[in-house]
Tab-separated table of C-alpha atoms and ligand atoms in Angstrom:
chain	number	residue	atom	x	y	z
Y	1	MET	CA	93.794	100.511	58.290
Y	2	LYS	CA	92.952	96.843	58.776
Y	3	ARG	CA	96.538	95.905	58.072
Y	4	ARG	CA	97.854	98.382	60.616
Y	5	GLN	CA	95.527	97.039	63.270
Y	6	PHE	CA	96.711	93.524	62.526
Y	7	MET	CA	100.333	94.597	62.740
Y	8	THR	CA	99.733	96.282	66.062
Y	9	ALA	CA	98.036	93.237	67.543
Y	10	ALA	CA	100.774	90.975	66.273
Y	11	ALA	CA	103.455	93.248	67.665
Y	12	ALA	CA	101.650	93.376	70.977
Y	13	SER	CA	101.438	89.603	71.303
Y	14	ALA	CA	105.093	89.294	70.359
Y	15	ILE	CA	105.963	91.666	73.199
Y	16	VAL	CA	103.785	89.764	75.638
Y	17	ALA	CA	105.391	86.489	74.538
Y	18	ALA	CA	108.848	87.954	74.937
Y	19	THR	CA	108.356	89.682	78.277
Y	20	GLY	CA	105.752	87.479	79.979
Y	21	PRO	CA	107.957	84.908	81.717
Y	22	VAL	CA	110.646	87.507	82.418
Y	23	ARG	CA	108.166	89.858	84.029
Y	24	ALA	CA	106.872	87.164	86.332
Y	25	GLN	CA	110.256	86.960	88.027
Y	26	SER	CA	111.469	90.501	87.551
Y	27	LYS	CA	112.059	92.706	90.495
Y	28	LEU	CA	109.563	95.325	91.450
Y	29	VAL	CA	110.999	98.467	92.989
Y	30	LEU	CA	108.284	100.559	94.574
Y	31	LYS	CA	109.086	104.237	94.361
Y	32	ALA	CA	108.033	105.976	97.590
Y	33	THR	CA	108.242	109.603	98.611
Y	34	ASP	CA	107.711	111.939	101.549
Y	35	VAL	CA	108.277	115.647	102.132
Y	36	HIS	CA	110.255	114.818	105.285
Y	37	PRO	CA	113.892	113.712	105.580
Y	38	LEU	CA	115.276	110.262	106.352
Y	39	GLY	CA	114.804	109.432	110.005
Y	40	TYR	CA	111.485	111.311	110.298
Y	41	PRO	CA	108.872	108.884	111.722
Y	42	THR	CA	106.766	108.588	108.557
Y	43	VAL	CA	109.860	108.075	106.379
Y	44	GLU	CA	111.429	105.598	108.776
Y	45	ALA	CA	108.219	103.554	108.997
Y	46	VAL	CA	108.076	103.219	105.200
Y	47	VAL	CA	111.788	102.375	104.966
Y	48	ARG	CA	111.238	99.601	107.522
Y	49	MET	CA	108.191	98.424	105.614
Y	50	GLY	CA	110.399	98.147	102.522
Y	51	LYS	CA	112.869	95.931	104.368
Y	52	LYS	CA	110.072	93.643	105.512
Y	53	LEU	CA	108.680	93.522	101.992
Y	54	GLU	CA	112.060	92.561	100.617
Y	55	ALA	CA	112.467	89.840	103.235
Y	56	ALA	CA	108.965	88.457	102.650
Y	57	THR	CA	109.432	88.249	98.864
Y	58	ASN	CA	113.078	87.112	98.809
Y	59	GLY	CA	114.063	90.420	97.306
Y	60	ARG	CA	111.433	90.433	94.557
Y	61	ILE	CA	109.705	93.574	95.887
Y	62	SER	CA	111.505	96.474	97.545
Y	63	ILE	CA	110.880	100.125	98.326
Y	64	GLU	CA	113.094	102.928	97.106
Y	65	MET	CA	112.540	105.986	99.264
Y	66	TYR	CA	112.835	109.511	97.881
Y	67	PRO	CA	112.680	111.690	101.025
Y	68	SER	CA	112.965	115.455	101.561
Y	69	MET	CA	110.744	116.581	98.688
Y	70	GLN	CA	113.162	115.115	96.141
Y	71	LEU	CA	110.230	114.533	93.825
Y	72	GLY	CA	108.536	117.848	94.597
Y	73	GLY	CA	106.154	119.160	97.238
Y	74	GLU	CA	103.100	117.380	98.558
Y	75	LYS	CA	100.909	118.512	95.663
Y	76	GLU	CA	103.381	117.104	93.141
Y	77	MET	CA	103.648	113.879	95.125
Y	78	ILE	CA	99.894	113.415	95.019
Y	79	GLU	CA	99.782	114.135	91.287
Y	80	GLN	CA	102.613	111.700	90.568
Y	81	ALA	CA	100.902	108.953	92.559
Y	82	GLN	CA	97.659	109.671	90.726
Y	83	VAL	CA	99.204	109.210	87.292
Y	84	GLY	CA	101.300	106.237	88.387
Y	85	ALA	CA	104.705	107.957	88.145
Y	86	LEU	CA	105.406	106.722	91.662
Y	87	HIS	CA	103.909	103.961	93.789
Y	88	ILE	CA	103.738	105.150	97.381
Y	89	ALA	CA	103.286	108.635	98.822
Y	90	ARG	CA	102.944	109.630	102.445
Y	91	ILE	CA	100.674	112.631	102.555
Y	92	SER	CA	98.595	114.621	104.999
Y	93	VAL	CA	94.816	114.418	105.060
Y	94	GLY	CA	94.954	118.233	104.787
Y	95	PRO	CA	95.249	118.565	101.010
Y	96	MET	CA	92.949	115.569	100.364
Y	97	GLY	CA	89.965	117.208	102.091
Y	98	PRO	CA	88.689	119.152	99.093
Y	99	LEU	CA	88.648	115.938	97.042
Y	100	VAL	CA	87.215	113.489	99.579
Y	101	PRO	CA	84.637	115.450	101.604
Y	102	GLU	CA	84.468	112.941	104.475
Y	103	MET	CA	88.216	113.326	104.975
Y	104	ASN	CA	87.751	117.045	105.408
Y	105	VAL	CA	86.005	116.333	108.712
Y	106	PHE	CA	89.409	115.379	110.158
Y	107	ASN	CA	90.630	118.807	109.052
Y	108	LEU	CA	88.139	120.709	111.209
Y	109	PRO	CA	89.858	122.697	113.965
Y	110	PHE	CA	89.600	121.072	117.408
Y	111	VAL	CA	87.615	118.103	116.040
Y	112	PHE	CA	89.474	115.610	118.226
Y	113	ARG	CA	89.611	115.935	122.005
Y	114	ASP	CA	93.153	114.601	122.234
Y	115	ALA	CA	95.600	112.171	120.601
Y	116	ALA	CA	93.972	109.139	122.220
Y	117	HIS	CA	90.610	110.152	120.751
Y	118	MET	CA	92.103	110.662	117.298
Y	119	GLU	CA	93.859	107.286	117.413
Y	120	LYS	CA	90.682	105.511	118.469
Y	121	VAL	CA	88.852	107.074	115.545
Y	122	ILE	CA	91.439	106.217	112.884
Y	123	ASP	CA	92.013	102.721	114.295
Y	124	GLY	CA	88.288	101.971	114.401
Y	125	PRO	CA	85.429	101.595	111.911
Y	126	ILE	CA	85.302	105.326	111.090
Y	127	GLY	CA	88.954	105.279	110.052
Y	128	THR	CA	88.382	102.215	107.882
Y	129	GLU	CA	85.295	103.754	106.251
Y	130	ILE	CA	86.982	107.045	105.475
Y	131	MET	CA	90.036	105.339	104.049
Y	132	GLN	CA	87.707	103.255	101.884
Y	133	LYS	CA	86.045	106.450	100.627
Y	134	LEU	CA	89.436	107.543	99.378
Y	135	SER	CA	90.169	104.205	97.700
Y	136	ASP	CA	86.709	104.109	96.090
Y	137	HIS	CA	86.831	107.717	94.948
Y	138	PRO	CA	86.317	107.728	91.173
Y	139	THR	CA	88.898	110.383	90.356
Y	140	ALA	CA	91.341	110.415	93.284
Y	141	ASN	CA	93.139	107.418	91.718
Y	142	LEU	CA	94.697	106.473	95.051
Y	143	ILE	CA	94.452	103.457	97.332
Y	144	GLY	CA	94.596	104.326	101.033
Y	145	LEU	CA	97.002	101.946	102.798
Y	146	CYS	CA	97.093	103.144	106.398
Y	147	TRP	CA	96.950	106.085	108.783
Y	148	MET	CA	99.837	107.751	110.552
Y	149	ASN	CA	100.127	110.141	113.493
Y	150	ALA	CA	101.058	113.796	113.057
Y	151	GLY	CA	100.442	115.271	116.498
Y	152	THR	CA	98.871	118.693	116.794
Y	153	ARG	CA	99.560	121.798	114.748
Y	154	SER	CA	100.467	125.047	116.491
Y	155	VAL	CA	101.175	128.545	115.202
Y	156	TYR	CA	104.744	129.831	114.989
Y	157	ASN	CA	105.897	133.209	113.771
Y	158	SER	CA	108.705	135.746	113.797
Y	159	LYS	CA	106.861	138.600	115.527
Y	160	ARG	CA	105.406	137.677	118.918
Y	161	PRO	CA	104.037	134.886	121.088
Y	162	ILE	CA	100.368	134.082	120.510
Y	163	THR	CA	98.673	133.764	123.871
Y	164	GLN	CA	95.215	134.957	122.865
Y	165	VAL	CA	93.280	135.183	119.613
Y	166	SER	CA	93.886	138.910	119.202
Y	167	ASP	CA	97.662	138.302	119.028
Y	168	LEU	CA	97.173	136.793	115.573
Y	169	LYS	CA	95.748	140.003	114.175
Y	170	GLY	CA	97.588	141.102	111.037
Y	171	LEU	CA	99.986	138.142	110.944
Y	172	LYS	CA	100.430	136.409	107.586
Y	173	ILE	CA	100.417	132.717	108.356
Y	174	ARG	CA	101.076	129.999	105.809
Y	175	MET	CA	98.402	127.318	105.720
Y	176	MET	CA	98.162	124.078	103.732
Y	177	GLY	CA	96.411	124.229	100.383
Y	178	ASN	CA	92.802	123.723	101.407
Y	179	PRO	CA	90.279	126.591	101.751
Y	180	LEU	CA	89.184	125.212	105.127
Y	181	PHE	CA	92.581	126.073	106.607
Y	182	VAL	CA	92.681	129.581	105.165
Y	183	ASP	CA	89.207	130.129	106.597
Y	184	THR	CA	90.425	128.815	109.951
Y	185	MET	CA	93.316	131.265	110.145
Y	186	ASN	CA	91.111	134.125	108.971
Y	187	ALA	CA	88.506	133.241	111.601
Y	188	LEU	CA	91.271	133.531	114.190
Y	189	GLY	CA	92.054	137.023	112.946
Y	190	GLY	CA	95.283	136.257	111.081
Y	191	ASN	CA	95.776	136.312	107.316
Y	192	GLY	CA	95.841	132.745	106.055
Y	193	VAL	CA	98.072	132.273	103.019
Y	194	ALA	CA	97.803	128.928	101.191
Y	195	MET	CA	101.045	127.553	99.826
Y	196	GLY	CA	102.995	124.320	99.531
Y	197	PHE	CA	105.292	123.090	102.259
Y	198	ASP	CA	108.096	123.222	99.682
Y	199	GLN	CA	107.647	126.991	99.310
Y	200	LEU	CA	107.488	127.799	102.978
Y	201	ILE	CA	111.145	128.317	103.884
Y	202	ASN	CA	111.597	130.832	101.109
Y	203	ALA	CA	108.357	132.591	102.026
Y	204	MET	CA	109.527	132.948	105.636
Y	205	GLN	CA	112.990	134.097	104.598
Y	206	THR	CA	111.620	136.780	102.331
Y	207	GLY	CA	108.874	137.902	104.694
Y	208	VAL	CA	106.099	136.829	102.321
Y	209	VAL	CA	104.659	135.221	105.462
Y	210	ASP	CA	105.341	135.914	109.149
Y	211	GLY	CA	105.029	132.301	110.086
Y	212	ALA	CA	103.127	129.070	109.671
Y	213	GLU	CA	101.608	126.304	111.768
Y	214	ASN	CA	102.700	122.724	112.129
Y	215	ASN	CA	103.641	120.002	114.573
Y	216	GLU	CA	106.935	120.109	116.491
Y	217	PRO	CA	108.802	117.497	114.393
Y	218	SER	CA	108.029	119.362	111.128
Y	219	TYR	CA	108.996	122.710	112.662
Y	220	ASP	CA	112.238	121.166	113.839
Y	221	SER	CA	113.219	119.066	110.824
Y	222	GLY	CA	112.239	121.856	108.418
Y	223	GLN	CA	114.435	124.228	110.492
Y	224	HIS	CA	111.560	126.684	110.627
Y	225	TYR	CA	112.804	127.884	114.030
Y	226	ARG	CA	115.471	129.821	112.158
Y	227	TYR	CA	112.839	132.202	110.835
Y	228	ALA	CA	109.987	131.934	113.333
Y	229	ARG	CA	111.225	131.820	116.905
Y	230	TYR	CA	107.881	132.065	118.671
Y	231	PHE	CA	106.144	128.704	118.896
Y	232	SER	CA	102.728	129.021	120.533
Y	233	ARG	CA	100.896	125.857	121.474
Y	234	THR	CA	97.551	126.728	119.906
Y	235	GLN	CA	97.092	123.038	118.955
Y	236	HIS	CA	94.213	124.063	116.715
Y	237	LEU	CA	94.498	121.136	114.295
Y	238	MET	CA	95.147	117.432	114.774
Y	239	ILE	CA	95.370	116.016	111.285
Y	240	PRO	CA	96.266	112.401	110.713
Y	241	GLU	CA	98.380	111.453	107.733
Y	242	ILE	CA	97.977	108.698	105.184
Y	243	LEU	CA	100.070	106.342	103.175
Y	244	VAL	CA	98.653	106.029	99.676
Y	245	PHE	CA	99.409	103.772	96.723
Y	246	SER	CA	98.908	104.770	93.113
Y	247	LYS	CA	95.688	103.062	91.969
Y	248	ARG	CA	97.139	102.619	88.505
Y	249	GLN	CA	100.092	100.713	89.898
Y	250	TRP	CA	97.978	98.855	92.444
Y	251	ASN	CA	95.824	97.424	89.670
Y	252	SER	CA	98.854	95.789	88.126
Y	253	LEU	CA	99.803	93.911	91.326
Y	254	SER	CA	98.791	90.337	92.081
Y	255	ALA	CA	96.202	89.744	94.805
Y	256	ASP	CA	98.898	88.174	96.993
Y	257	ASP	CA	101.206	91.162	96.645
Y	258	ARG	CA	98.368	93.535	97.456
Y	259	ALA	CA	97.512	91.538	100.564
Y	260	LEU	CA	101.150	91.544	101.684
Y	261	ILE	CA	101.523	95.296	101.170
Y	262	GLY	CA	98.217	95.838	102.974
Y	263	ARG	CA	99.333	93.775	105.955
Y	264	LEU	CA	102.740	95.449	106.202
Y	265	SER	CA	101.087	98.880	105.971
Y	266	LYS	CA	99.030	98.114	109.039
Y	267	GLU	CA	102.240	97.232	110.848
Y	268	ALA	CA	103.803	100.464	109.581
Y	269	GLN	CA	100.883	102.390	111.109
Y	270	LEU	CA	101.757	101.118	114.584
Y	271	GLU	CA	105.508	101.414	114.130
Y	272	GLN	CA	105.157	104.997	112.982
Y	273	ARG	CA	103.061	105.761	116.050
Y	274	ALA	CA	105.769	104.663	118.447
Y	275	LEU	CA	108.363	106.594	116.451
Y	276	TRP	CA	106.085	109.618	116.439
Y	277	TYR	CA	105.956	110.047	120.197
Y	278	GLU	CA	109.726	109.767	120.391
Y	279	ALA	CA	110.109	112.367	117.629
Y	280	GLU	CA	107.736	114.782	119.358
Y	281	LYS	CA	109.797	114.633	122.537
Y	282	GLU	CA	113.076	114.915	120.674
Y	283	ALA	CA	111.871	117.877	118.591
Y	284	THR	CA	110.714	119.731	121.700
Y	285	ARG	CA	114.061	119.099	123.332
Y	286	LYS	CA	115.873	120.467	120.273
Y	287	MET	CA	113.568	123.473	120.085
Y	288	VAL	CA	114.370	124.395	123.668
Y	289	ALA	CA	118.096	123.936	122.978
Y	290	ALA	CA	117.811	126.166	119.892
Y	291	GLY	CA	116.299	128.933	122.013
Y	292	VAL	CA	112.787	128.765	120.590
Y	293	ILE	CA	110.354	130.760	122.692
Y	294	ILE	CA	107.569	128.313	123.460
Y	295	ASN	CA	104.338	129.268	125.151
Y	296	ASP	CA	101.052	127.635	126.058
Y	297	VAL	CA	97.712	129.199	125.317
Y	298	PRO	CA	95.929	129.701	128.627
Y	299	ASN	CA	92.401	129.872	127.235
Y	300	LYS	CA	91.904	127.328	124.414
Y	301	LYS	CA	88.170	127.905	124.553
Y	302	GLU	CA	88.670	131.371	123.119
Y	303	PHE	CA	90.305	129.793	120.040
Y	304	GLN	CA	87.591	127.164	119.770
Y	305	ASP	CA	84.896	129.819	119.894
Y	306	ALA	CA	86.643	131.901	117.245
Y	307	VAL	CA	86.598	129.065	114.701
Y	308	ARG	CA	82.831	128.521	114.987
Y	309	PRO	CA	82.273	130.068	111.514
Y	310	VAL	CA	84.502	127.356	110.024
Y	311	TRP	CA	82.327	124.689	111.587
Y	312	ASP	CA	79.193	126.487	110.388
Y	313	LYS	CA	80.549	126.466	106.845
Y	314	TYR	CA	82.037	122.973	106.618
Y	315	ALA	CA	80.586	120.737	109.313
Y	316	GLY	CA	76.839	120.922	108.630
Y	317	GLN	CA	76.841	118.449	105.753
Y	318	HIS	CA	78.705	115.875	107.882
Y	319	LYS	CA	76.693	116.101	111.064
Y	320	ALA	CA	76.079	112.345	111.367
Y	321	LEU	CA	79.766	111.545	110.912
Y	322	ILE	CA	80.840	114.224	113.384
Y	323	ASP	CA	78.354	112.915	115.958
Y	324	ARG	CA	79.875	109.451	115.555
Y	325	ILE	CA	83.408	110.841	115.948
Y	326	GLN	CA	82.440	112.725	119.083
Y	327	ALA	CA	80.783	109.634	120.521
Y	328	VAL	CA	84.061	107.683	120.314
Y	329	ASN	CA	85.739	107.536	123.691
E	401	GTR	C1	103.481	118.181	107.846
E	401	GTR	C2	103.004	116.958	107.116
E	401	GTR	C3	103.279	117.077	105.653
E	401	GTR	C4	102.740	118.383	105.113
E	401	GTR	C5	103.168	119.550	105.955
E	401	GTR	C6	102.518	120.859	105.515
E	401	GTR	O1	103.133	118.068	109.197
E	401	GTR	O2	103.670	115.826	107.603
E	401	GTR	O3	102.712	115.977	104.989
E	401	GTR	O4	101.358	118.318	105.060
E	401	GTR	O5	102.872	119.332	107.308
E	401	GTR	O6	102.264	121.686	106.358
E	401	GTR	O7	102.286	121.036	104.309
């Protein structure tokens, strides 16, 4: 036993001696992933961040982007980042809510007044605190790098336009994997069905669901308009997104490299924002060209009133935080 331990230690130091100086200069390729395709604002912002990283380190650090769910759906991306199988994942706050309770506040329907309000919150002290909660979380195993915009989410389906709450009755609507969202759709009278973004196209094709809800760029780039031609601007959710780094991988970086990645992430946050507004406009233009039937919801208040039970269930424990969010203007 003693002998084996000695051998192991000796072997280990031999490896360190052999790889130490090589490792110091070796290239680091950060594996990044996103459910969206190349050109989508979140993907583009990370690709640009990779170029800056390469330039700043003379090619020592770069980012290799795996877009379009090449490494699996959002759930798989999160899991891979958690175990260190990839470095960077761009995910929605939606599926992180059950793990980091404070983040779930951003998942409450109609929690932000408008995009400007949401941006002020994520750019300010509340955004920093909540991101820190994620990084400090003992089991999430993720470092939060920055926020990104994701517009508002609206319901789309294959059956009819939704102009009032009662129009949702009986419709099976795919929601992200978080009980809060299923409860939201059920409170609106529809049937919320939780499933991954990667399963959605097939579920719409086969009629497992009648539709889903998302922002315009996701509806467009995912080609969801092929199966759900009614896009109703319910705008019930405004969920920011996050860029996360595997904590396991982060811990192996030097302090300087961490600082550089942190700084470039903040730049990526602002770059993505500009790209986002362009993408929203472009997606809407393409939706109109594709013959999507788009409608506004004349009485938003009716929708807000209908989701009161969701607030009763999830908001109570975060009253102080919600008061602070509402006070931001
Ligand atoms: C998109 C978001 C993705 C994913 C997807 C979904 O808007 O960018 O990260 O959360 O929605 O509905 O699952």
